[in-house]
Coordinates of C-alpha atoms and ligand atoms in Angstrom, one line a residue:
X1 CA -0.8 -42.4 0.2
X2 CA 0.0 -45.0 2.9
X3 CA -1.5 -44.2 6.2
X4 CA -3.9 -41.7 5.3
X5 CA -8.0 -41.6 6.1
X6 CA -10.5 -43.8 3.6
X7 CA -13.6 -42.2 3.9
X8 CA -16.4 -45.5 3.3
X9 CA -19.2 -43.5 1.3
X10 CA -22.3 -45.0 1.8
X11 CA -24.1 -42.0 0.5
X12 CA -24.6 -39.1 2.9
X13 CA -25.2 -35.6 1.7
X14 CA -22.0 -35.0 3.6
X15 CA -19.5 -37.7 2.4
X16 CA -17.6 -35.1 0.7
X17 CA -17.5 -32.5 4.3
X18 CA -15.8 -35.2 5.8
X19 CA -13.5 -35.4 3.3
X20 CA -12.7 -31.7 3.5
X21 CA -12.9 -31.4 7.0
X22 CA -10.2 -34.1 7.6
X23 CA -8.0 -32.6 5.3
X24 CA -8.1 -29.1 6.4
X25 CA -7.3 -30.7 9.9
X26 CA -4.1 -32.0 8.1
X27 CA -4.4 -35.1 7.4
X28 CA -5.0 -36.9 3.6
X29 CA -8.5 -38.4 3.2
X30 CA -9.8 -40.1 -0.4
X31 CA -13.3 -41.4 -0.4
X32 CA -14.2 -45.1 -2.2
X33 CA -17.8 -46.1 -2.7
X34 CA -19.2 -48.8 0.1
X35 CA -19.8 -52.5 -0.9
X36 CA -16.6 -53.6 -2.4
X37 CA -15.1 -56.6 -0.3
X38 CA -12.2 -55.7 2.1
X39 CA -9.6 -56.1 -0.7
X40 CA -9.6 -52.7 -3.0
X41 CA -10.0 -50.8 0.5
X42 CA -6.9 -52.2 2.6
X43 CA -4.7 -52.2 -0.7
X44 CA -4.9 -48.3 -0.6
X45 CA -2.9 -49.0 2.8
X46 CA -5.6 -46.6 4.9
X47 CA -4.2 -45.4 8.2
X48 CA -8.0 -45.2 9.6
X49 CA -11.4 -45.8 8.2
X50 CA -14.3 -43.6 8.7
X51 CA -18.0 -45.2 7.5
X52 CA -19.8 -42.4 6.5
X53 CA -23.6 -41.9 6.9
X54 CA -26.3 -42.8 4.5
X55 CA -29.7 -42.6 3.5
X56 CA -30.7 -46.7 3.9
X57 CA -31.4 -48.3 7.3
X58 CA -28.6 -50.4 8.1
X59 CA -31.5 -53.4 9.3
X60 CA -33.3 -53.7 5.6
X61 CA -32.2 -56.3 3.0
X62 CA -30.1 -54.6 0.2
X63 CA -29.0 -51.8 2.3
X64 CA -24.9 -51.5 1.8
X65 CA -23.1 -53.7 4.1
X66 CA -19.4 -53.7 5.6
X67 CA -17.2 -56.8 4.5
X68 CA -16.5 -58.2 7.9
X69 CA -12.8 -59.5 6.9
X70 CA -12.3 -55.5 6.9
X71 CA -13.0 -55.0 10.9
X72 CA -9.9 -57.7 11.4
X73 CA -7.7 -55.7 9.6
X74 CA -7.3 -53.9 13.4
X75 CA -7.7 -50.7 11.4
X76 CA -9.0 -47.3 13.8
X77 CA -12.3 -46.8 12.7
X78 CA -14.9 -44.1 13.1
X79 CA -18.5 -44.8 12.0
X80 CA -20.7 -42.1 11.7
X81 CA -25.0 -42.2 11.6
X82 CA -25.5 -45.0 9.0
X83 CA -21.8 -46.0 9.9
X84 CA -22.7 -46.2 13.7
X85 CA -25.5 -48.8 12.9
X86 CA -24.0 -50.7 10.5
X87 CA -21.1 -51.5 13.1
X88 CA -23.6 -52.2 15.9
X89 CA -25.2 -54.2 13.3
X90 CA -22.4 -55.6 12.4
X91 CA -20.8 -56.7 15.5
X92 CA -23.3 -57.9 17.7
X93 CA -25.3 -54.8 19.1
X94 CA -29.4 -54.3 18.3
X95 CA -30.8 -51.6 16.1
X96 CA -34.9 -50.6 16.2
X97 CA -36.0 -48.8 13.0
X98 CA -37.8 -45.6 14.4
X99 CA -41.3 -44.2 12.6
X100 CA -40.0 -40.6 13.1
X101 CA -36.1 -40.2 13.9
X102 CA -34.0 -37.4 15.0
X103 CA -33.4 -34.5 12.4
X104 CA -32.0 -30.9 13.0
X105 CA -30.1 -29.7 16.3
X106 CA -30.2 -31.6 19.4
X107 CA -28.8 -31.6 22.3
X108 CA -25.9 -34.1 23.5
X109 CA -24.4 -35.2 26.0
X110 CA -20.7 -36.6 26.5
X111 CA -20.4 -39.5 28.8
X112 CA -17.1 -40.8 30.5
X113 CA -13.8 -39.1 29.5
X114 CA -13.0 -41.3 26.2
X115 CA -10.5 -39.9 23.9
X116 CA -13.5 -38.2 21.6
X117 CA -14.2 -36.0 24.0
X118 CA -10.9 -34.7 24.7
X119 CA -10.7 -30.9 25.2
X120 CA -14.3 -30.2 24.7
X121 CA -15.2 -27.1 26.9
X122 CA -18.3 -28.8 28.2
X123 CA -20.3 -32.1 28.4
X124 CA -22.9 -30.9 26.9
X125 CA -23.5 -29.2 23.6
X126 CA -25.4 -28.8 20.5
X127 CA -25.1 -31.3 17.3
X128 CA -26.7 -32.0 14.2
X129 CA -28.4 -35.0 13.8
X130 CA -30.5 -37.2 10.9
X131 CA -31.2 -40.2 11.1
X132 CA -34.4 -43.1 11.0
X133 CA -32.7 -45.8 13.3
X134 CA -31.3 -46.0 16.5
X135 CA -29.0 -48.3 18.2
X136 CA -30.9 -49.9 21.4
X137 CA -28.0 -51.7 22.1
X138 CA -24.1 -51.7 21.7
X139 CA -22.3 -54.6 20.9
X140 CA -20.5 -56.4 23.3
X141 CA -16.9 -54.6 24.4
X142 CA -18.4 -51.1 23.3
X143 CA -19.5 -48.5 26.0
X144 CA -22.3 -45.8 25.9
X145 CA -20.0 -42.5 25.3
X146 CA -23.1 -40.3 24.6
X147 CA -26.7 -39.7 24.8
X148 CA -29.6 -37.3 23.8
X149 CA -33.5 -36.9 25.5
X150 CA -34.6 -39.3 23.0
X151 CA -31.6 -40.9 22.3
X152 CA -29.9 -43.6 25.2
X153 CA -26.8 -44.6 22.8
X154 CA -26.3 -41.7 20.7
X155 CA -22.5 -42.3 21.0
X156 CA -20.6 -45.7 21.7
X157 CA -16.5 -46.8 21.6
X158 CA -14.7 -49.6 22.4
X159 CA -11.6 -47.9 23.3
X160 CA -9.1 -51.6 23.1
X161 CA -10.1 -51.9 19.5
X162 CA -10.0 -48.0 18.5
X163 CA -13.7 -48.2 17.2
X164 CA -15.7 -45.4 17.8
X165 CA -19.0 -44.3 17.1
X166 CA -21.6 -41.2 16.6
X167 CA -25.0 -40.9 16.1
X168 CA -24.3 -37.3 15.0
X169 CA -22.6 -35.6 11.9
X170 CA -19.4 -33.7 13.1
X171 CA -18.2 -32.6 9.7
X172 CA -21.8 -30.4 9.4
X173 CA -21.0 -26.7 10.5
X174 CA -24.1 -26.7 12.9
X175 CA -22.3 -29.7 14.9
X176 CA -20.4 -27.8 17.8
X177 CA -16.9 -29.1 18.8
X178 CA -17.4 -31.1 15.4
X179 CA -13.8 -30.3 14.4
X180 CA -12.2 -31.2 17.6
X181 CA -14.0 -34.5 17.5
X182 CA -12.4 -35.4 13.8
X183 CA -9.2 -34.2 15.0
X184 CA -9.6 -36.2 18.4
X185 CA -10.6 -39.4 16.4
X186 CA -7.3 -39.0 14.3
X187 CA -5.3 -38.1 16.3
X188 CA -6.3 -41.2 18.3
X189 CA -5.4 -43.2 15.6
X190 CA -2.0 -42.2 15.8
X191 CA -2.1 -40.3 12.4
X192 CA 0.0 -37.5 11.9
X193 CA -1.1 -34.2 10.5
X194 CA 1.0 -33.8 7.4
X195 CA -1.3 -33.0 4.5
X196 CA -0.2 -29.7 3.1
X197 CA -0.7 -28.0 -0.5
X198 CA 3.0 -27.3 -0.5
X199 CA 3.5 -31.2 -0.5
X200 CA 1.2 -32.4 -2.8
X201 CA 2.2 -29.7 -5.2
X202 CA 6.1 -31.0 -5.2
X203 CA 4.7 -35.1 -5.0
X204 CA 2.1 -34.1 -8.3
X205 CA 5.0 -32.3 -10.2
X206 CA 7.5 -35.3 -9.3
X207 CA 4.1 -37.5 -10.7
X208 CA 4.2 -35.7 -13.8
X209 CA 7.8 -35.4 -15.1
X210 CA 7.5 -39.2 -13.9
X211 CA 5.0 -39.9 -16.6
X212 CA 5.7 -37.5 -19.1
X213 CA 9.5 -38.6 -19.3
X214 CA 12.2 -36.6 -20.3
X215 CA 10.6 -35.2 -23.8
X216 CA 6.8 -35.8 -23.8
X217 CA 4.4 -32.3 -24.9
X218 CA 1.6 -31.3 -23.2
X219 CA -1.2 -29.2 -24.7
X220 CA -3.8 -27.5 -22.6
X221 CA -6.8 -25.8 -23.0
X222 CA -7.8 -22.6 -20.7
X223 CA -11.2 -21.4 -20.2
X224 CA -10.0 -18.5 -18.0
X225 CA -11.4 -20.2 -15.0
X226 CA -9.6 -21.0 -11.7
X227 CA -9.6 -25.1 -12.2
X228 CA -7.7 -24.7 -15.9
X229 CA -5.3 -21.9 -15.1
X230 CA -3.8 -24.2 -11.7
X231 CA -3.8 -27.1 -13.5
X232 CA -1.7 -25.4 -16.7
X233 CA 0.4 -23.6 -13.5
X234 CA 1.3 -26.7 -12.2
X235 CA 1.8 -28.1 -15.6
X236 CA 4.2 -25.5 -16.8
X237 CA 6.4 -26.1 -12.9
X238 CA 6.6 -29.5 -13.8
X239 CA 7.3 -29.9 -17.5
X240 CA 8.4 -26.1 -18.5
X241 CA 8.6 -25.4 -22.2
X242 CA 7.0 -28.5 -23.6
X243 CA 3.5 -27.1 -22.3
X244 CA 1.5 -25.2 -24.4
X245 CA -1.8 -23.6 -23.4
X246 CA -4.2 -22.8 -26.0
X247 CA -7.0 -19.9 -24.9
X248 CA -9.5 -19.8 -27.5
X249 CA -11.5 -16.1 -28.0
X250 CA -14.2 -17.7 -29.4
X251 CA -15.9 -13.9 -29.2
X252 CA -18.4 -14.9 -26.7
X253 CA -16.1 -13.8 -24.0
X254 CA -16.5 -10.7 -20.9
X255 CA -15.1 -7.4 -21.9
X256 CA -11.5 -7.8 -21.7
X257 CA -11.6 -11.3 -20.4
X258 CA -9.1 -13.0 -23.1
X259 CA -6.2 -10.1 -22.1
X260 CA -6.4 -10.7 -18.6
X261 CA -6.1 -14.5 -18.5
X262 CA -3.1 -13.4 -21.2
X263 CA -1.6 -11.0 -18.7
X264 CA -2.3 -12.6 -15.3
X265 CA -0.6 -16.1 -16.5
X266 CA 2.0 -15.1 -18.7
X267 CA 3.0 -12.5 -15.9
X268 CA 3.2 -15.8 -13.2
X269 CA 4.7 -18.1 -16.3
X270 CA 6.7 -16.4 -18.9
X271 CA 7.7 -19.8 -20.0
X272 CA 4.3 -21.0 -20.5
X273 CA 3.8 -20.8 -24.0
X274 CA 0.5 -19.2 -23.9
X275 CA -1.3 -18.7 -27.4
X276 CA -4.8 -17.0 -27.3
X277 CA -6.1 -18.1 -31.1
X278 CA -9.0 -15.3 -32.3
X279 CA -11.6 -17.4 -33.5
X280 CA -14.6 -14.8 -32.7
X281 CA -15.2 -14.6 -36.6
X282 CA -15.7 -18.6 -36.7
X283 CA -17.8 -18.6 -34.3
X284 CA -20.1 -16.1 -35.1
X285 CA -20.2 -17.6 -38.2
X286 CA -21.4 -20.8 -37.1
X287 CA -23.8 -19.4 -34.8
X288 CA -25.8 -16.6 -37.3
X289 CA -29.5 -16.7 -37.1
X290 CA -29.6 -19.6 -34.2
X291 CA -31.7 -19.0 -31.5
X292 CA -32.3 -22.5 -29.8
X293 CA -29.8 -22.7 -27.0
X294 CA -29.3 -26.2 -27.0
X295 CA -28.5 -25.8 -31.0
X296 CA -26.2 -22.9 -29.9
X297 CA -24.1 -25.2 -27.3
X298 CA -23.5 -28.1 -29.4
X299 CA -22.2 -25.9 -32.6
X300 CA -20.1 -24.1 -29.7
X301 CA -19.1 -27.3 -28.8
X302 CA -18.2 -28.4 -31.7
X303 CA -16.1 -25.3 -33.1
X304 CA -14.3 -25.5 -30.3
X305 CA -13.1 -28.9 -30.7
X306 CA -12.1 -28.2 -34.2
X307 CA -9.9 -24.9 -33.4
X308 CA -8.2 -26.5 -30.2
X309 CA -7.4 -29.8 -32.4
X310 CA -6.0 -27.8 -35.6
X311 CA -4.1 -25.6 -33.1
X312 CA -2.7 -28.9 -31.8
X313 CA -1.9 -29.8 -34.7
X314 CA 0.1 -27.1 -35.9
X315 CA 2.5 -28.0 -32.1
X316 CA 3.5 -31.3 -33.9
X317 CA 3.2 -34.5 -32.3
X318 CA 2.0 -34.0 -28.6
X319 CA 1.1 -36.9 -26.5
X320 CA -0.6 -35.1 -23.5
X321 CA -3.7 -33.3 -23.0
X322 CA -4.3 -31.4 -19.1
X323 CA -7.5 -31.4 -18.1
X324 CA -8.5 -29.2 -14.8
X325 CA -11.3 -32.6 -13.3
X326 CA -11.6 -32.2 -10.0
X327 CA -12.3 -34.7 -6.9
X328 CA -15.4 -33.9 -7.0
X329 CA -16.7 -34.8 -10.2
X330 CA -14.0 -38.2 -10.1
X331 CA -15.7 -39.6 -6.8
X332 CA -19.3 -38.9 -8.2
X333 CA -18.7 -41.4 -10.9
X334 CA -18.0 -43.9 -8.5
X335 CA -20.9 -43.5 -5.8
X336 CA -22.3 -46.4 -4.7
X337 CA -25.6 -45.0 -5.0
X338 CA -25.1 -44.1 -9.1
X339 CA -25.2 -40.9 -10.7
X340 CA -26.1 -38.8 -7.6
X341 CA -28.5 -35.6 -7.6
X342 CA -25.2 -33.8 -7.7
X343 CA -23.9 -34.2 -10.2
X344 CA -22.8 -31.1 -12.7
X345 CA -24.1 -31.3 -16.4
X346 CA -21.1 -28.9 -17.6
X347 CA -17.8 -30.7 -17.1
X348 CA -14.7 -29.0 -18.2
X349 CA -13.4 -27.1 -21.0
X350 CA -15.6 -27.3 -24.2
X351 CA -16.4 -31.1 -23.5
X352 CA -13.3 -32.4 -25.4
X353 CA -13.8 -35.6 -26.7
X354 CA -11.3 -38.5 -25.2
X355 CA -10.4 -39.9 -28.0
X356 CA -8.7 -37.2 -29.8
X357 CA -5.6 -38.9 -29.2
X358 CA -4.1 -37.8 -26.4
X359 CA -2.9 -39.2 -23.1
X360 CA -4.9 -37.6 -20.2
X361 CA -3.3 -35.7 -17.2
X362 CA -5.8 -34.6 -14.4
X363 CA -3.4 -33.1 -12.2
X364 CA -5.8 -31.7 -10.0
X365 CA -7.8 -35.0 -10.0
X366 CA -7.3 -35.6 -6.3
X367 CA -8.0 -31.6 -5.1
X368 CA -11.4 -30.0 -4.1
X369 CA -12.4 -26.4 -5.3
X370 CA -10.8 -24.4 -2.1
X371 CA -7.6 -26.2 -2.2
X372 CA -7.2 -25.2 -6.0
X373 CA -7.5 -22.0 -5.0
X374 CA -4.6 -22.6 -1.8
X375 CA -2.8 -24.4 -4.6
X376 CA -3.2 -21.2 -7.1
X377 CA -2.3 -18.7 -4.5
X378 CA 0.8 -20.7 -3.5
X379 CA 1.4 -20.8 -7.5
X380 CA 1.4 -17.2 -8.1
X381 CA -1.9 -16.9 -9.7
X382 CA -3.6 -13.4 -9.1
X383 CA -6.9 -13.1 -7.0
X384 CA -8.9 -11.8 -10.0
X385 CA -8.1 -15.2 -11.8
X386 CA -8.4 -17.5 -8.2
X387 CA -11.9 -16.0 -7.9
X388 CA -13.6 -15.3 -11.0
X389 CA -17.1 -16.4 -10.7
X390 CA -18.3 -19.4 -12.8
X391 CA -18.9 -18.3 -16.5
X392 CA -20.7 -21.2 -18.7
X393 CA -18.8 -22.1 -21.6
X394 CA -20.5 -21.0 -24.0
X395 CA -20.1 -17.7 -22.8
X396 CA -22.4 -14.5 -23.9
X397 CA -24.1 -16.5 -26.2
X398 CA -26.5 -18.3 -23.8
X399 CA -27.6 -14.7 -21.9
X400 CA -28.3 -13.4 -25.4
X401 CA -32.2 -14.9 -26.4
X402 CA -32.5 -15.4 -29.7
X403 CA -30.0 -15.1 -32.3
X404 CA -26.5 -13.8 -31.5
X405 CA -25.0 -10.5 -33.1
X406 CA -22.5 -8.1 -32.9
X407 CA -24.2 -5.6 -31.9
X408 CA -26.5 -7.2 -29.0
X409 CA -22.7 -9.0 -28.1
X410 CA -21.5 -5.1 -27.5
X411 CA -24.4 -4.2 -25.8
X412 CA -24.6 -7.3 -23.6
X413 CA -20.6 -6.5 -22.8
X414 CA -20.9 -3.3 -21.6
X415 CA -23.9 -3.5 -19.1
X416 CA -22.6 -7.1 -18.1
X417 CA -19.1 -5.4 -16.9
X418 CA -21.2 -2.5 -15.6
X419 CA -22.9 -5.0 -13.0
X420 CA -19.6 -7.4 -12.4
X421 CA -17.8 -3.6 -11.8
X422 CA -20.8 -2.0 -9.5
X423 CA -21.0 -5.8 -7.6
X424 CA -17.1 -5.7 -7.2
X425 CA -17.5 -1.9 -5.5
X426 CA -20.1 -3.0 -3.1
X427 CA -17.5 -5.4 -2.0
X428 CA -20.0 -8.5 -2.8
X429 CA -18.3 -10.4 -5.7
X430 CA -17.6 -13.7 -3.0
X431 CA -20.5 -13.0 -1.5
X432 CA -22.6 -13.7 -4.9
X433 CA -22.1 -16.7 -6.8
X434 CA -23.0 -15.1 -10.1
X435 CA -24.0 -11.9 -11.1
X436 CA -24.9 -10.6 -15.2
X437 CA -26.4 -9.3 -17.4
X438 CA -28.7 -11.0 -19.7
X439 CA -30.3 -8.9 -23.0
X440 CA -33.4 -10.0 -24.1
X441 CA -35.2 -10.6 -27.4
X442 CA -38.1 -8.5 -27.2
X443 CA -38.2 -4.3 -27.3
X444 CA -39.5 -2.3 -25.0
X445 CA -41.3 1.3 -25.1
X446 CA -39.6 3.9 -23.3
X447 CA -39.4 7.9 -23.0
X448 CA -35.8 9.4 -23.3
X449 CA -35.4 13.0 -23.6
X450 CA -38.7 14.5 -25.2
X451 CA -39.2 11.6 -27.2
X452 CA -40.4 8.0 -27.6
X453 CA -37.7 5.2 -27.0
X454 CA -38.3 1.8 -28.5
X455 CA -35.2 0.2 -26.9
X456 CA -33.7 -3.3 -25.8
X457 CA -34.5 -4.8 -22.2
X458 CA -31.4 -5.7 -19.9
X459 CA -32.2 -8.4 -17.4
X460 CA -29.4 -8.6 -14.1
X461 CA -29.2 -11.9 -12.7
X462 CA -27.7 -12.3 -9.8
X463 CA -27.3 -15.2 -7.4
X464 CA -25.9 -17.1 -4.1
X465 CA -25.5 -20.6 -4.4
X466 CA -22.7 -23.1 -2.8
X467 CA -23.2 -25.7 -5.7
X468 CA -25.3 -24.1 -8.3
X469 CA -27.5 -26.9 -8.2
X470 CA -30.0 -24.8 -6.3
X471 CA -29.8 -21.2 -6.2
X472 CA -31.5 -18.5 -4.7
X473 CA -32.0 -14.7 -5.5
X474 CA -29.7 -12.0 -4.1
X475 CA -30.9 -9.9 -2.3
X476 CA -28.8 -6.7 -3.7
X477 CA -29.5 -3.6 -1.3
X478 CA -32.0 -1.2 -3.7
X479 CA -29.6 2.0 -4.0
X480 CA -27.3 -1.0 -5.9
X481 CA -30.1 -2.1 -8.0
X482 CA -30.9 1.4 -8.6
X483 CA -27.5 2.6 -9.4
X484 CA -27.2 -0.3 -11.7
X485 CA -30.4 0.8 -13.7
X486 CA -29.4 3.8 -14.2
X487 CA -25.9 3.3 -15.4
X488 CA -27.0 0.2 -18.2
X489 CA -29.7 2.7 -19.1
X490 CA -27.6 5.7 -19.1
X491 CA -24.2 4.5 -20.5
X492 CA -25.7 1.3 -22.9
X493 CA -26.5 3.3 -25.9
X494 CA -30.0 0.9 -27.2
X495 CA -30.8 -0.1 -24.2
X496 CA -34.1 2.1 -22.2
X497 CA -35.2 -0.8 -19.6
X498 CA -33.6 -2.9 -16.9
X499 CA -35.2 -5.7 -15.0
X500 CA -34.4 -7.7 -11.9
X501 CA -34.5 -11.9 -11.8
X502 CA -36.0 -12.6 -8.6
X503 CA -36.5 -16.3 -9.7
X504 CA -35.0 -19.3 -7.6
X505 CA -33.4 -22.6 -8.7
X506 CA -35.2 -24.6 -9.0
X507 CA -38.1 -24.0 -11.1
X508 CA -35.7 -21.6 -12.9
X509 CA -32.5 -22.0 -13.7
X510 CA -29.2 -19.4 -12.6
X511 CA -28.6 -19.0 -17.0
X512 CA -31.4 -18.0 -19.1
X513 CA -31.0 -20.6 -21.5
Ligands
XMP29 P1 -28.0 -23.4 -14.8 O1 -28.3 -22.4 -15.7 O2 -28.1 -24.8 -15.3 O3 -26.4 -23.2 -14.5 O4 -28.6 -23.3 -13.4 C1 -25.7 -23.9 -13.5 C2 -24.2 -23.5 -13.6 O5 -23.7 -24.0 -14.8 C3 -23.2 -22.9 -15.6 N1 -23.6 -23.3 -17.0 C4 -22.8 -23.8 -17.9 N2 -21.4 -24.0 -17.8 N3 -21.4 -24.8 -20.0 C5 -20.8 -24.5 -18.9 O6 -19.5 -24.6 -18.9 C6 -22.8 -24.6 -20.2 O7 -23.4 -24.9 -21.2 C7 -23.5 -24.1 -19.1 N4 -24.8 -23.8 -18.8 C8 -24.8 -23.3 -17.5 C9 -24.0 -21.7 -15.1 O8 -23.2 -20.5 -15.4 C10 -24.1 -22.0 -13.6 O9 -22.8 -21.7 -13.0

C-alpha cells in the first residue's frame, strides 16, 4: 500500500503498539524486521518510516544498524528510544552508554513549538521511558525539542529534513499526549488518514476473486473462534458458493457450542455452505484410556486432519484452503531478533499440515485481533461469536486429567457452562480472559444428605491475561465464587467438591494440561 507507515522493528516490546496505534489513528502501518539494506524497505513505497525501539545499545558492535542509502531516500522519519540513537549515531551526534538509564514515568518537558508538539495542553507532562543510552549530543541540523531532570536531549528534530526524534515511547498507554504525538508526526509527513476496515474489507475481497479466478473452491475449516469465522465471512463475500466451511464436533466441544457457530453463521451467510461433520464417536475412540496430554493432543491432532481431508475430499477438486493467521503471528516469524518470547505455541485450527495440497489464503494475514473483531462486526457476525473467549483446540479433553469419558465429558459440560453462564451474569466475560471448569482425576469424601459422598472434584479456573503468555488469577468477588460452588455441587449430579486455581502464569500454566 503506497504511502503508508513502515514500522523498522528492531525489537521493542512495543513494536507491535506502534503498529496498532498508527492505525487506529487512520493511517496503514506494516512492520519489517531491521537490518535488511535500503532496498526491500523503499520497494514497499513507505510514505514515512518509524525506527522502533530495541533492547541493544545502538554504540556496541553487532547491534542492528540503519542502511544509510535509506536516510537519502528524503523519507519523514520518526525514530523512537533505540531509533533516536541509532539516528544520532548515525548522523553525526554522540551517544554515552549510561550504567543505570531511565525506566518507568518521567517527567518531560517540550521545548520550542516544533510540529510534535502541536496541540499539547501543556509543556510539560508525564511519559514512559526505558532506555540504557542517552544522546549527549544531536547531530548537526537537529535541535533539542525536549528534555527530562536527568535527561538534556530527551527529544531532538531537524524540522528541513522531517526527522524527528524521542527518547520516550508514545505508543505505551502510560505516555500522556502519546497519541497526539503519532498523529502530529504523520500528519507532518503529509500522510492522509484513510485506513478504514470498510476499505481493506472491499481491497481483500477484490484480492481474492483476483486469485481465485472465476471458478476456483475454497474449503475452510472453523474452530468456532472469532479469527476462523471472519476469515470464512470474508471468504464467503468474496467467492460465494464455491466456499465450503467444514466445523468438525469432534465431541470435545462446550455445551451447545457446535449449534451456535451453525446458527450464528449460517444466519449472517445462508450461502455459506456450512457442514458441521459429527465425528464425537471417532474421537473418543481414538482417545479411550489416554491420559498423557501431550499423547491426547497429537491423536486430536491427527483425527482431525484425517476428517477435515476426507470431508475435502468428498467436495471434489478444491484448490484453496482459508486459514484465519493473523499479523501477529506473520511478523513474529520475521523478527530480527528470532523466535521472540512471544510467540504462541497453538497456531490455528488443528495444525493443518501445508502440504495437503492446497493453495493457502490468509485473508486476515495483514489484520490484528481487535480489527477482526471491527471486521466481524461490520460483517454481520454476532457478539457471542466476536467475543468467545479462547478455547484450546483440543477442547474438553485437556481440562479432563486422566483418561476421557462420556460421563466425566457430561459432567465437565455442565459445570463448565454453569461458570461461563454465572461469569456472563456478573457482567465479567471481557473482563476475564478465560474462565472453566476443569474435573479432576482423583475422588473426594463428602457428606450429602445423611450420608457419605465419595464424589468427583471440580476445579474453576479463571484468568486475566492480554496475551496468555502470562496470566494472573481473577480475583472473582466471593458471593460469585460461592454461588458457583454451590450450583456445580448442587445441579452436577457426581460431583460433591469445588476448588479455586489461585495459581499464576508462570510457574503454572492458564490449562491444566
Ligand atoms: P497455557 O495452558 O499454555 O495456554 O497457559 C495458553 C493459551 O493457549 C490455549 N491452549 C491451546 N490452544 N491448542 C490450542 O489451540 C492447544 O493444545 C492449547 N493448549 C492451550 C489456552 O486455552 C490458553 O488460551
Amino acid at each position: 500500500m503506497p504511502g503508508h507507515v513502515l514500522i523498522v522493528d528492531y525489537g521493542s516490546q512495543y513494536t507491535q503498539l506502534i503498529a496498532r496505534k498508527t492505525r487506529s489513528a487512520g493511517y496503514y502501518a506494516e512492520i519489517m524486521p531491521a537490518g535488511l539494506e535500503a532496498g526491500p524497505y523503499l520497494e514497499r513505497e513507505p510514505g514515512a518510516l518509524i525506527l522502533s525501539g530495541g533492547p541493544a545499545s545502538a554504540v556496541e558492535v553487532g547491534a542492528p544498524k540503519l542502511d544509510p542509502t535509506l536516510l537519502e531516500a528524503g523519507l519523514p522519519i520518526l525514530g523512537i528510544c533505540y531509533g533516536m540513537q541509532l539516528l544520532a549515531l548515525e548522523m553525526g551526534g554522540r551517544l554515552t552508554q549510561e550504567a543505570t538509564g531511565e525506566y518507568g514515568p518521567t517527567v518531560f518537558k517540550a521545548a520550542g513549538n516544533g510540529p510534535l508538539w502541536k496541540g499539547l495542553p501543556q509543556e510539560e507532562f508525564t511519559v514512559w521511558m526505558s532506555h540504557g543510552d542517552r544522546v549527549e549530543e544531536p547531530p548537526p541540523g537537529f535541535a533539542v525539542s525536549g528534555r527530562t531532570s536527568d535527561l538534556p536531549v530527551a527529544a531532538m528534530e531537524n524540522q528541513k529534513a522531517a526527522i524527528f526524534c524521542i527518547q520516550f515511547h508514545p505508543e505505551v498507554h502510560h505516555t500522556q499526549n502519546g497519541e497526539t504525538i503519532l498523529k502530529n508526526f504523520l500528519a507532518e509527513a503529509g500522510l492522509v488518514p484513510n485506513w478504514k476496515i470498510s476499505s481493506f474489507a472491499r481491497d481483500t475481497i477484490e484480492a481474492v476473486r483476483a486469485k481465485t479466478g472465476s471458478d476456483g473452491k475454497a474449503i475452510c475449516a472453523l474452530s468456532g473462534g472469532v479469527d476462523s469465522a471472519v476469515a470464512a465471512a470474508l471468504m464467503s463475500r468474496a467467492i460465494g458458493g464455491r466456499l465450503w466451511s467444514v466445523f468438525v464436533d469432534n465431541g470435545l466441544l462446550r455445551e451447545g457450542e457446535a449449534d451456535e457457530v451453525k446458527a450464528a453463521l449460517t444466519a449472517a451467510y445462508p450461502e455459506m455452505n456450512l457442514k458441521v461433520v459429527d465425528a464425537s464417536a471417532l474421537f473418543l475412540n481414538a482417545l479411550a484410556g489416554v491420559s498423557d496430554p501431550e499423547r491426547k493432543r497429537k491423536i486430536i491432532g491427527e483425527t482431525f486432519i484425517n476428517v477435515f481431508t476426507d470431508e475435502a475430499e468428498k467436495l471434489g477438486k478444491i484448490d484453496f484452503l482459508v486459514q484465519g493467521t493473523l499479523y501477529p503471528d506473520v511478523i513474529e516469524s520475521v523478527s530480527p531478533l528470532g523466535p521472540s518470547a512471544m510467540i504462541k505455541s497453538h497456531h490455528n485450527v488443528g495444525g493443518l499440515p501445508e502440504n495437503i495440497g492446497f493453495h493457502l489464503i490468509e485473508p486476515l494475514r495483514d489484520l490484528f485481533k481487535d480489527e477482526v473483531r471491527v471486521l466481524g462486526k461490520e460483517l454481520g457476525i454476532p457478539d457471542s461469536l466476536l467475543w468467545r473467549q479462547p478455547f484450546p483446540g483440543p477442547g474438553l479433553a485437556i481440562r479432563i486429567i486422566g483418561p476421557v469419558e462420556p460421563e466425566g465429558l457430561a459432567i465437565l459440560r455442565r459445570a463448565d457452562s454453569i461458570v461461563r453462564q454465572e461469569i456472563k451474569q456478573a457482567g465479567l466475560e471481557r473482563e476475564i480472559w478465560q474462565a472453566f471448569a476443569v474435573l479432576l482425576s482423583n475422588k473426594s469424601v463428602g457428606v450429602m444428605g445423611d450420608g457419605r459422598s465419595y464424589g468427583r472434584v471440580v476445579a474453576i479456573r479463571a484468568v486475566t491475561s492480554v496475551d496468555a503468555m502470562t496470566a494472573d488469577w481473577a480475583r472473582l468477588p466471593h458471593d460469585l465464587l460461592a454461588k458457583l460452588s454451590s450450583r456445580i455441587i448442587n445441579e452436577v449430579a457426581g460431583v460433591n467438591r469445588v476448588v479455586y486455581d489461585i495459581s499464576t502464569k508462570p510457574p503454572g500454566t492458564i490449562e491444566w494440561e
